[in-house]
mmCIF file of C-alpha atoms in Angstrom:
data_model
loop_
_atom_site.group_PDB
_atom_site.id
_atom_site.type_symbol
_atom_site.label_atom_id
_atom_site.label_comp_id
_atom_site.label_asym_id
_atom_site.label_seq_id
_atom_site.Cartn_x
_atom_site.Cartn_y
_atom_site.Cartn_z
ATOM 1 C CA MET M 12 -119.309 210.024 139.499
ATOM 2 C CA SER M 13 -120.600 210.405 135.973
ATOM 3 C CA THR M 14 -120.636 207.610 133.435
ATOM 4 C CA VAL M 15 -118.163 209.477 131.208
ATOM 5 C CA LEU M 16 -115.591 209.834 133.994
ATOM 6 C CA ILE M 17 -115.865 206.128 134.877
ATOM 7 C CA LEU M 18 -115.458 205.206 131.179
ATOM 8 C CA PHE M 19 -112.439 207.588 131.014
ATOM 9 C CA TYR M 20 -110.786 205.888 133.966
ATOM 10 C CA PHE M 21 -111.527 202.419 132.571
ATOM 11 C CA LEU M 22 -110.108 203.326 129.161
ATOM 12 C CA SER M 23 -107.056 204.928 130.816
ATOM 13 C CA ALA M 24 -106.406 201.798 132.868
ATOM 14 C CA ILE M 25 -106.662 199.594 129.760
ATOM 15 C CA THR M 26 -104.383 201.920 127.775
ATOM 16 C CA LEU M 27 -101.694 202.178 130.459
ATOM 17 C CA SER M 28 -101.786 198.416 131.182
ATOM 18 C CA THR M 29 -101.632 197.273 127.590
ATOM 19 C CA ALA M 30 -98.897 199.818 126.814
ATOM 20 C CA PHE M 31 -96.890 198.376 129.728
ATOM 21 C CA LEU M 32 -97.533 194.831 128.588
ATOM 22 C CA THR M 33 -96.518 195.778 125.052
ATOM 23 C CA ILE M 34 -93.014 196.580 126.336
ATOM 24 C CA TYR M 35 -92.879 193.930 129.095
ATOM 25 C CA THR M 36 -93.983 190.822 127.126
ATOM 26 C CA ARG M 37 -91.231 188.619 125.842
ATOM 27 C CA ARG M 38 -93.119 187.179 122.860
ATOM 28 C CA PRO M 39 -93.342 189.623 119.927
ATOM 29 C CA ILE M 40 -96.722 188.414 118.755
ATOM 30 C CA HIS M 41 -98.244 188.973 122.159
ATOM 31 C CA SER M 42 -96.623 192.385 122.258
ATOM 32 C CA ALA M 43 -98.234 193.300 118.973
ATOM 33 C CA LEU M 44 -101.620 192.145 120.152
ATOM 34 C CA TYR M 45 -101.315 194.257 123.313
ATOM 35 C CA LEU M 46 -100.472 197.169 121.132
ATOM 36 C CA VAL M 47 -103.657 196.683 119.075
ATOM 37 C CA ILE M 48 -105.709 196.715 122.268
ATOM 38 C CA CYS M 49 -103.916 199.893 123.346
ATOM 39 C CA PHE M 50 -104.695 201.485 119.952
ATOM 40 C CA PHE M 51 -108.433 200.673 120.319
ATOM 41 C CA SER M 52 -108.603 202.091 123.797
ATOM 42 C CA ILE M 53 -106.921 205.287 122.507
ATOM 43 C CA ALA M 54 -109.636 205.394 119.858
ATOM 44 C CA GLY M 55 -112.151 205.144 122.734
ATOM 45 C CA HIS M 56 -110.542 208.245 124.238
ATOM 46 C CA TYR M 57 -111.072 210.073 120.912
ATOM 47 C CA LEU M 58 -114.814 209.088 121.062
ATOM 48 C CA LEU M 59 -114.972 210.576 124.567
ATOM 49 C CA PHE M 60 -113.615 213.783 123.160
ATOM 50 C CA ASN M 61 -116.439 213.737 120.506
ATOM 51 C CA ALA M 62 -113.849 213.284 117.730
ATOM 52 C CA GLN M 63 -115.572 210.467 115.815
ATOM 53 C CA PHE M 64 -113.679 210.959 112.524
ATOM 54 C CA LEU M 65 -110.331 210.947 114.264
ATOM 55 C CA ALA M 66 -111.262 207.752 116.136
ATOM 56 C CA ILE M 67 -112.238 205.974 112.950
ATOM 57 C CA VAL M 68 -109.101 207.125 111.135
ATOM 58 C CA HIS M 69 -107.021 206.043 114.164
ATOM 59 C CA VAL M 70 -108.570 202.547 114.036
ATOM 60 C CA ILE M 71 -108.095 202.235 110.259
ATOM 61 C CA VAL M 72 -104.539 203.595 110.145
ATOM 62 C CA TYR M 73 -102.964 202.344 113.302
ATOM 63 C CA SER M 74 -104.985 199.312 114.242
ATOM 64 C CA GLY M 75 -105.253 198.266 110.669
ATOM 65 C CA ALA M 76 -102.360 199.273 108.477
ATOM 66 C CA ILE M 77 -99.504 199.831 110.939
ATOM 67 C CA MET M 78 -100.183 196.671 112.869
ATOM 68 C CA ILE M 79 -100.272 194.625 109.703
ATOM 69 C CA LEU M 80 -96.858 195.975 108.889
ATOM 70 C CA PHE M 81 -95.638 195.122 112.434
ATOM 71 C CA LEU M 82 -96.992 191.612 112.179
ATOM 72 C CA PHE M 83 -95.351 191.089 108.748
ATOM 73 C CA THR M 84 -92.046 192.334 110.070
ATOM 74 C CA ILE M 85 -92.301 190.016 113.113
ATOM 75 C CA MET M 86 -93.079 187.051 110.862
ATOM 76 C CA LEU M 87 -90.316 187.894 108.347
ATOM 77 C CA MET M 88 -87.742 188.317 111.061
ATOM 78 C CA ASN M 89 -88.726 184.987 112.693
ATOM 79 C CA LEU M 90 -87.782 186.089 116.202
ATOM 80 C CA ASN M 91 -87.051 183.253 118.606
ATOM 81 C CA ASN M 92 -86.147 183.327 122.262
ATOM 82 C CA GLU M 93 -82.923 181.309 121.480
ATOM 83 C CA ASP M 94 -81.693 184.158 119.197
ATOM 84 C CA GLU M 95 -82.468 186.935 121.697
ATOM 85 C CA VAL M 96 -79.513 188.673 123.077
ATOM 86 C CA HIS M 97 -79.838 189.059 126.894
ATOM 87 C CA LYS M 98 -78.847 192.463 128.252
ATOM 88 C CA PRO M 99 -76.584 192.671 131.248
ATOM 89 C CA ARG M 100 -78.283 193.546 134.549
ATOM 90 C CA ILE M 101 -76.516 196.920 134.836
ATOM 91 C CA LYS M 102 -78.033 198.075 131.541
ATOM 92 C CA ARG M 103 -81.480 197.093 132.568
ATOM 93 C CA ILE M 104 -81.112 198.841 135.925
ATOM 94 C CA GLY M 105 -79.800 201.925 134.147
ATOM 95 C CA ALA M 106 -82.699 201.920 131.741
ATOM 96 C CA ILE M 107 -85.240 201.641 134.608
ATOM 97 C CA THR M 108 -83.548 204.426 136.449
ATOM 98 C CA ILE M 109 -83.584 206.735 133.463
ATOM 99 C CA PHE M 110 -87.247 205.846 132.792
ATOM 100 C CA CYS M 111 -88.200 206.748 136.379
ATOM 101 C CA LEU M 112 -86.290 210.006 136.253
ATOM 102 C CA LEU M 113 -88.009 211.005 133.035
ATOM 103 C CA CYS M 114 -91.451 210.106 134.509
ATOM 104 C CA LEU M 115 -90.693 212.275 137.616
ATOM 105 C CA ALA M 116 -89.569 215.143 135.369
ATOM 106 C CA LEU M 117 -92.711 214.882 133.267
ATOM 107 C CA ILE M 118 -94.919 214.777 136.358
ATOM 108 C CA ALA M 119 -93.131 217.757 137.816
ATOM 109 C CA ILE M 120 -93.708 219.663 134.527
ATOM 110 C CA PHE M 121 -97.320 218.723 134.424
ATOM 111 C CA ILE M 122 -97.945 219.849 137.990
ATOM 112 C CA ASN M 123 -96.177 223.162 137.553
ATOM 113 C CA SER M 124 -97.818 224.055 134.269
ATOM 114 C CA LYS M 125 -100.603 226.519 134.093
ATOM 115 C CA PRO M 126 -103.596 226.187 131.729
ATOM 116 C CA ILE M 127 -103.839 228.469 128.745
ATOM 117 C CA VAL M 128 -106.503 230.957 129.240
ATOM 118 C CA GLY M 129 -107.451 233.341 126.471
ATOM 119 C CA GLU M 130 -110.015 234.410 124.005
ATOM 120 C CA TYR M 131 -110.959 231.912 121.393
ATOM 121 C CA TYR M 132 -112.334 232.850 118.053
ATOM 122 C CA SER M 133 -115.041 230.487 116.979
ATOM 123 C CA THR M 134 -116.514 230.422 113.451
ATOM 124 C CA GLY M 135 -119.339 228.111 114.576
ATOM 125 C CA GLU M 136 -118.334 225.671 111.838
ATOM 126 C CA ASP M 137 -118.254 221.986 112.750
ATOM 127 C CA PHE M 138 -114.890 220.601 111.747
ATOM 128 C CA GLN M 139 -115.831 217.115 112.859
ATOM 129 C CA SER M 140 -118.137 216.920 109.910
ATOM 130 C CA ILE M 141 -116.758 214.727 107.123
ATOM 131 C CA LYS M 142 -118.209 217.020 104.521
ATOM 132 C CA VAL M 143 -116.336 220.035 105.904
ATOM 133 C CA LEU M 144 -113.135 218.060 106.393
ATOM 134 C CA GLY M 145 -113.346 216.755 102.807
ATOM 135 C CA LYS M 146 -113.739 220.258 101.477
ATOM 136 C CA ILE M 147 -110.741 221.498 103.320
ATOM 137 C CA LEU M 148 -108.556 218.476 102.358
ATOM 138 C CA LEU M 149 -109.487 218.541 98.741
ATOM 139 C CA ASN M 150 -109.510 222.323 98.214
ATOM 140 C CA GLU M 151 -106.988 223.971 100.485
ATOM 141 C CA TYR M 152 -104.631 220.980 101.051
ATOM 142 C CA MET M 153 -104.985 219.201 97.671
ATOM 143 C CA VAL M 154 -101.280 219.290 96.719
ATOM 144 C CA PRO M 155 -99.867 217.980 100.011
ATOM 145 C CA PHE M 156 -102.625 215.347 100.044
ATOM 146 C CA GLU M 157 -101.479 214.162 96.602
ATOM 147 C CA TYR M 158 -97.827 214.299 97.615
ATOM 148 C CA ALA M 159 -98.615 212.014 100.521
ATOM 149 C CA SER M 160 -100.404 209.563 98.326
ATOM 150 C CA ILE M 161 -97.518 209.446 95.846
ATOM 151 C CA LEU M 162 -95.040 208.976 98.647
ATOM 152 C CA LEU M 163 -97.060 206.015 100.048
ATOM 153 C CA LEU M 164 -97.305 204.504 96.506
ATOM 154 C CA VAL M 165 -93.524 204.781 96.028
ATOM 155 C CA ALA M 166 -92.919 203.220 99.384
ATOM 156 C CA MET M 167 -95.322 200.325 98.631
ATOM 157 C CA ILE M 168 -93.539 199.624 95.288
ATOM 158 C CA GLY M 169 -90.130 199.801 96.996
ATOM 159 C CA VAL M 170 -91.268 197.241 99.637
ATOM 160 C CA VAL M 171 -92.602 194.916 96.947
ATOM 161 C CA LEU M 172 -89.310 195.142 94.948
ATOM 162 C CA LEU M 173 -87.102 194.663 97.999
ATOM 163 C CA SER M 174 -89.073 191.592 99.219
ATOM 164 C CA LYS M 175 -89.095 190.012 95.772
ATOM 165 C CA LYS M 176 -86.777 186.992 95.716
ATOM 166 C CA GLU M 177 -84.569 186.461 92.683
ATOM 167 C CA LYS M 178 -84.654 183.047 91.090
ATOM 168 C CA THR M 179 -81.357 181.215 90.941
ATOM 169 C CA GLU M 180 -80.467 179.239 87.884
ATOM 170 C CA GLU M 181 -79.361 175.667 88.364
#
């Protein structure tokens, strides 16, 4: 077997195991750390697909920003095992049954699907280049790019205002 295939199987095993541990772990902090490892292994898959820019953006956005938000939320909620509501056994068995049925349905769909075969038009331009991607983002998609930045700025200001504690007068 080639090195790339071995690396793919290794990254897949890490991704699947840490995704399972993210859901299975009882402690929220451990769950968040397993999710970070899962995100990094997915970035490794992007590198195997020769999508370096997408891998770096994935690490910055998901492993950086999103996980910081998750950790702040976990710390603000102060989750303890004593406060955790335990689900009845019938609900857990029902959830496991539905999960297994969905997995079987997805596997059946995957096995019965046919690959898309057709003519592909290639311009020969490398869209993995940061220079080309920057030109496309800042020329053709300038307005949606700015709207997204304004939306993120408004959300950040809203979070700061909501988390600000009011002083009580004594």
